[in-house]
JSON list of C-alpha atoms in Angstrom, two decimals:
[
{"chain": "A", "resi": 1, "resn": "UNK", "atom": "CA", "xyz": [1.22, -90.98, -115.41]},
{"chain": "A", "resi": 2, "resn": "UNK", "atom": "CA", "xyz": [-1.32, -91.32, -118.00]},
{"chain": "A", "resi": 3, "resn": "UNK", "atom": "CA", "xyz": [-2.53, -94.46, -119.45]},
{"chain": "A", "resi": 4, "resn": "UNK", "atom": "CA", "xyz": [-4.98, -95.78, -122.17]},
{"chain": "A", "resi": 5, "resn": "UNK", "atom": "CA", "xyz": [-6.55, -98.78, -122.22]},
{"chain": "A", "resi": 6, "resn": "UNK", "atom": "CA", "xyz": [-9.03, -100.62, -124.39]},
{"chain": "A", "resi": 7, "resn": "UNK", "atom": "CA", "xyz": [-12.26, -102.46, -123.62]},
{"chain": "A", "resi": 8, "resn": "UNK", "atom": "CA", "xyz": [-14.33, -105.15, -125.86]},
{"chain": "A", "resi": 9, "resn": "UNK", "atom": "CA", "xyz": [-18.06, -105.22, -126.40]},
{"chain": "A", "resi": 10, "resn": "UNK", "atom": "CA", "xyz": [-18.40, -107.11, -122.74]},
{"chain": "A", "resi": 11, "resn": "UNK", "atom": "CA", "xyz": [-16.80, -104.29, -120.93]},
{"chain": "A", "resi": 12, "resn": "UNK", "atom": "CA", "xyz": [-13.61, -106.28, -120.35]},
{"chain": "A", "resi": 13, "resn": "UNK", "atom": "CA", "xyz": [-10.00, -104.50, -120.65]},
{"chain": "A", "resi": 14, "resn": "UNK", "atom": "CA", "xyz": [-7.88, -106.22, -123.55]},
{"chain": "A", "resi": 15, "resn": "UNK", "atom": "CA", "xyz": [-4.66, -103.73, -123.75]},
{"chain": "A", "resi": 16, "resn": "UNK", "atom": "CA", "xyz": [-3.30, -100.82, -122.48]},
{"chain": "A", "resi": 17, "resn": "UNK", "atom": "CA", "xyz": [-0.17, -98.56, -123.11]},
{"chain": "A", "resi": 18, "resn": "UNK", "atom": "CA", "xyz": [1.07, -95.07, -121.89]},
{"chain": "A", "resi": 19, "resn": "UNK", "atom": "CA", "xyz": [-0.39, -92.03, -123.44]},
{"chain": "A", "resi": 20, "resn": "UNK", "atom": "CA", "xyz": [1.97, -90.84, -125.89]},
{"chain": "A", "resi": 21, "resn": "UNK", "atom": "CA", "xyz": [4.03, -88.38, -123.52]},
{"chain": "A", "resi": 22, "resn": "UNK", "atom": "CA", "xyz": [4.21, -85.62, -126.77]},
{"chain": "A", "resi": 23, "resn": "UNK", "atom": "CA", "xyz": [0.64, -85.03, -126.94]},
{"chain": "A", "resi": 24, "resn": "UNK", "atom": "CA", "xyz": [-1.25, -82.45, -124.87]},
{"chain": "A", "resi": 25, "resn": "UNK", "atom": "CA", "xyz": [-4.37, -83.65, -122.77]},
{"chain": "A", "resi": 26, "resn": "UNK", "atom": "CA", "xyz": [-6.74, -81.72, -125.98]},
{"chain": "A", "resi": 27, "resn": "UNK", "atom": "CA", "xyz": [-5.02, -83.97, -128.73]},
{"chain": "A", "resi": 28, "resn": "UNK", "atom": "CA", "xyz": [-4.92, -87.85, -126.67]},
{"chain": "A", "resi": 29, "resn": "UNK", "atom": "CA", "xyz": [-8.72, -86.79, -125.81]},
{"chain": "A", "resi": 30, "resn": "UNK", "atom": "CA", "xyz": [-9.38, -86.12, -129.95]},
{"chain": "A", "resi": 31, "resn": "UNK", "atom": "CA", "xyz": [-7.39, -89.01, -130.43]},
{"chain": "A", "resi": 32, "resn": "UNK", "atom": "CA", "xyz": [-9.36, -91.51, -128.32]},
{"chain": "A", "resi": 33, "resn": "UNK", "atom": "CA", "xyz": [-12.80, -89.68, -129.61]},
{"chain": "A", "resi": 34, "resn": "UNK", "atom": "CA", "xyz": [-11.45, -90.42, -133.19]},
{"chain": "A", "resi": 35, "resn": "UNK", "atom": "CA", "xyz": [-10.83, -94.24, -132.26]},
{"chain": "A", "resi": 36, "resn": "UNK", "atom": "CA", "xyz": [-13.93, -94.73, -130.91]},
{"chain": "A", "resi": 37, "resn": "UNK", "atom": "CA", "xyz": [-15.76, -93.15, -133.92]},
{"chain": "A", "resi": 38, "resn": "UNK", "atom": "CA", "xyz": [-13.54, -95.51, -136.46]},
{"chain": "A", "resi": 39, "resn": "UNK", "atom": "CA", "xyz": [-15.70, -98.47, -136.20]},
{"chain": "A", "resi": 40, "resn": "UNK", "atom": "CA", "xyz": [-13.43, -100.88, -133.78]},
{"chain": "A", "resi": 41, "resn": "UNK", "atom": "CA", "xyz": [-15.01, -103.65, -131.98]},
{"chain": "A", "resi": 42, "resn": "UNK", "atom": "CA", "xyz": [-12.54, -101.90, -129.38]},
{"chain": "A", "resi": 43, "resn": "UNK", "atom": "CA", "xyz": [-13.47, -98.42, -126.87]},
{"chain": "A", "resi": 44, "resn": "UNK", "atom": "CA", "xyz": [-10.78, -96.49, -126.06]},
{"chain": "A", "resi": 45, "resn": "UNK", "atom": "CA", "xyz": [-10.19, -94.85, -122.11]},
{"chain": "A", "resi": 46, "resn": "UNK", "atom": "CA", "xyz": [-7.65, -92.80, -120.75]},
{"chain": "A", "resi": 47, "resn": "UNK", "atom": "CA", "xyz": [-6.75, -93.03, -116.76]},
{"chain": "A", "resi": 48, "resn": "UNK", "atom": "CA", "xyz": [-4.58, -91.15, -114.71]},
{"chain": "A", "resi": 49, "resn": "UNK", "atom": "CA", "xyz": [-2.37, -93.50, -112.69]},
{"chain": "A", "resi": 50, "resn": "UNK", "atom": "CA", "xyz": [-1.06, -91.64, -109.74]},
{"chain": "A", "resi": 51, "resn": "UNK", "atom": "CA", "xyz": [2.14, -91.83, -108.61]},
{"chain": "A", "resi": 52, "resn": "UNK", "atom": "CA", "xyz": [3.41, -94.41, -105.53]},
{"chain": "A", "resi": 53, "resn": "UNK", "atom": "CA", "xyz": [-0.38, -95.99, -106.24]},
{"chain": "A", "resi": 54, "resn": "UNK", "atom": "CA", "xyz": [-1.09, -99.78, -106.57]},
{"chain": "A", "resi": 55, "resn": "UNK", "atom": "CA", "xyz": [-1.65, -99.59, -110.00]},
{"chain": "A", "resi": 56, "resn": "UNK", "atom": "CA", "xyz": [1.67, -97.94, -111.08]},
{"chain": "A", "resi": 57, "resn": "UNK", "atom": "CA", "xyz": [3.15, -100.83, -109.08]},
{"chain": "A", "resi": 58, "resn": "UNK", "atom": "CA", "xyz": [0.55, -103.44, -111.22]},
{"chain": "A", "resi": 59, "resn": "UNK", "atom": "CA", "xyz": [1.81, -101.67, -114.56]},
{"chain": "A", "resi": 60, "resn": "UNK", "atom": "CA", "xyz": [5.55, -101.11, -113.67]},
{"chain": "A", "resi": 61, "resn": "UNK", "atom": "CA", "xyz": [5.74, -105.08, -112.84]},
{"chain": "A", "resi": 62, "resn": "UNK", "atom": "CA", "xyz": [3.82, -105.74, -116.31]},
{"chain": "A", "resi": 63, "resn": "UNK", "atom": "CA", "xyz": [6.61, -103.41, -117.89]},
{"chain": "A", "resi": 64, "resn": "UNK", "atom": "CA", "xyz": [9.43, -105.71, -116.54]},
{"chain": "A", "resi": 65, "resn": "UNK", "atom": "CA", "xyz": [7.87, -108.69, -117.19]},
{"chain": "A", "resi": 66, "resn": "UNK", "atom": "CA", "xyz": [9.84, -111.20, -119.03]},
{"chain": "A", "resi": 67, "resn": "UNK", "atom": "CA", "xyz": [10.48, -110.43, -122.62]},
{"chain": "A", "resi": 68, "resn": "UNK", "atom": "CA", "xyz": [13.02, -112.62, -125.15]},
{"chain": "A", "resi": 69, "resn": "UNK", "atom": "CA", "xyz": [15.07, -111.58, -127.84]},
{"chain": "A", "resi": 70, "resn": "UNK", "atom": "CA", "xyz": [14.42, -113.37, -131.14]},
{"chain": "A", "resi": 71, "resn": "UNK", "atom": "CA", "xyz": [18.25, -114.60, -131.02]},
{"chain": "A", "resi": 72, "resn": "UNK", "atom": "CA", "xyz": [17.52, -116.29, -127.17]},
{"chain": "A", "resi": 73, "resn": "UNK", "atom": "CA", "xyz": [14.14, -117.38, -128.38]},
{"chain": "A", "resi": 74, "resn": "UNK", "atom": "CA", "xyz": [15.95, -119.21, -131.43]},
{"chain": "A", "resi": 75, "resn": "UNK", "atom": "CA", "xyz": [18.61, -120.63, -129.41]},
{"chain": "A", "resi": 76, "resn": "UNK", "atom": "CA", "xyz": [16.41, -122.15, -126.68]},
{"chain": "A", "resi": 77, "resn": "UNK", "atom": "CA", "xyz": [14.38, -123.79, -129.71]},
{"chain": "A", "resi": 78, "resn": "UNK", "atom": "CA", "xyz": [18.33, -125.26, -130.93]},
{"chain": "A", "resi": 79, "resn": "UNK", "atom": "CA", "xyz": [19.07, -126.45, -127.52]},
{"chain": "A", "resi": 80, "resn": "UNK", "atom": "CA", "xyz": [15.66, -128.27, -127.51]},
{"chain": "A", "resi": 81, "resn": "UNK", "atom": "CA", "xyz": [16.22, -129.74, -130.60]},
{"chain": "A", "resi": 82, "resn": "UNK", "atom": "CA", "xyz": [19.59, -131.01, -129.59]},
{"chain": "A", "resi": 83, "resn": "UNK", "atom": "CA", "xyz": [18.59, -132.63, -126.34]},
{"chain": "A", "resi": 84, "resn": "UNK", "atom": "CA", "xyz": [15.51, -134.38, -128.67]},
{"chain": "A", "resi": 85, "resn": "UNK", "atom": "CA", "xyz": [18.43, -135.64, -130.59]},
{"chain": "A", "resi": 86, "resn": "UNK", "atom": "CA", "xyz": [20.25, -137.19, -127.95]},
{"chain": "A", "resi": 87, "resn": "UNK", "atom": "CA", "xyz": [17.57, -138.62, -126.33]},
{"chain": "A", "resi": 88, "resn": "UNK", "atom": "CA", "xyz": [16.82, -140.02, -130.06]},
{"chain": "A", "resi": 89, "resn": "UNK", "atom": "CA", "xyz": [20.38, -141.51, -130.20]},
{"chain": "A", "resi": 90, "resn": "UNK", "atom": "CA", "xyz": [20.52, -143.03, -127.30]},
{"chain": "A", "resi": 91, "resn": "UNK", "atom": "CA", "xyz": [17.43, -144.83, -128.11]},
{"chain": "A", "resi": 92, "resn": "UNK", "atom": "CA", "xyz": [18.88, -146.10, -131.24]},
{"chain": "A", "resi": 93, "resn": "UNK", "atom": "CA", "xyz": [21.89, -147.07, -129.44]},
{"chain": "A", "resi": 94, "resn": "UNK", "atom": "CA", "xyz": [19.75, -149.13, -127.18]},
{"chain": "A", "resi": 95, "resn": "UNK", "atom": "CA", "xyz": [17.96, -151.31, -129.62]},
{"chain": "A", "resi": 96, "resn": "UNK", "atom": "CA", "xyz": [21.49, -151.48, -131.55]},
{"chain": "A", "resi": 97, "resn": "UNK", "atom": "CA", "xyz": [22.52, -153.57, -128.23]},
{"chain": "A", "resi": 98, "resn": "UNK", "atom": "CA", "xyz": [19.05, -155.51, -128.04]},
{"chain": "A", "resi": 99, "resn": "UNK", "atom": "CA", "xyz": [20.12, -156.83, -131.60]},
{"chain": "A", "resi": 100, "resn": "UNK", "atom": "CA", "xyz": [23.53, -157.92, -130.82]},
{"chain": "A", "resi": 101, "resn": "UNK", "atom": "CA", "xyz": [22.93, -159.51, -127.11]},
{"chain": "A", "resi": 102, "resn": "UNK", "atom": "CA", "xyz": [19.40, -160.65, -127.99]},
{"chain": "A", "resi": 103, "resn": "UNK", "atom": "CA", "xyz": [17.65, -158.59, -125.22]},
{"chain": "A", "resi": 104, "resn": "UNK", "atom": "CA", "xyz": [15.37, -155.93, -125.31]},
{"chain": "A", "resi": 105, "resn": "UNK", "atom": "CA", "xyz": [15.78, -153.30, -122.62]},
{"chain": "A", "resi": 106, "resn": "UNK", "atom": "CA", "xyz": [14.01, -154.98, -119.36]},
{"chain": "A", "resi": 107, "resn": "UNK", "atom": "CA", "xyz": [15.28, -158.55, -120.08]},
{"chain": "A", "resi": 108, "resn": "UNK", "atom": "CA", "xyz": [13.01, -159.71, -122.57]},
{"chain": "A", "resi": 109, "resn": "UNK", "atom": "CA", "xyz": [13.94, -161.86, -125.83]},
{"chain": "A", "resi": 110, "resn": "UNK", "atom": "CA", "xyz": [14.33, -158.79, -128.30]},
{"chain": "A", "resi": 111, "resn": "UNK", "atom": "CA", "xyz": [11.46, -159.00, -131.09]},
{"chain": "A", "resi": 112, "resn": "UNK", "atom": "CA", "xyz": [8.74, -160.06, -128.21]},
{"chain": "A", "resi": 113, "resn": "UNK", "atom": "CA", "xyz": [6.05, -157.77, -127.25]}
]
């Protein structure tokens, strides 16, 4: 498998992806020399990952990693804002009973600090 990946000026790696699998070894190498001429902060690489080999395991588990949908994303965010809800309501409902019996939650005279 065939990889490129991207350095910054301090030599570190910031991104990587498979080599497009349509292009021949002659046209990723022209592409990555044309990147690197461009003028990005960014220097391309290309690496041969070899098959059964640490790394494909490393990039294969990156692959898989988790990954949400916008719909699950949205719904999480609607459960959350539910919960908040209830948790605002039963507040409410508490100092709705510290007005009637007096109390505050705890036993003190409701209105003290």
């Amino acid at each position: 498998m065939r990889i490129v990946y991207y350095r910054d000026k301090a030599g570190k790696i910031t991104h990587h992806h498979d080599a497009p699998a349509n292009m021949t070894e002659e046209q990723l190498m022209a592409e990555v020399e044309k990147f690197n001429k461009s003028g990005h902060e960014k220097t391309a690489h290309t690496a041969d990952v070899a098959e059964g080999s640490l790394e494909e395991y490393l990039l294969q588990r990156i692959k898989e990693g988790r990954r949400y949908t916008a719909e699950t994303i949205v719904a999480a965010k609607d459960a959350i804002r539910e919960a908040l809800d209830a948790v605002e309501s039963l507040e409410e409902a508490d100092c709705r009973n510290c007005q009637k019996n007096g109390k505050a939650p705890g036993g003190a005279a409701y209105g003290e600090g």
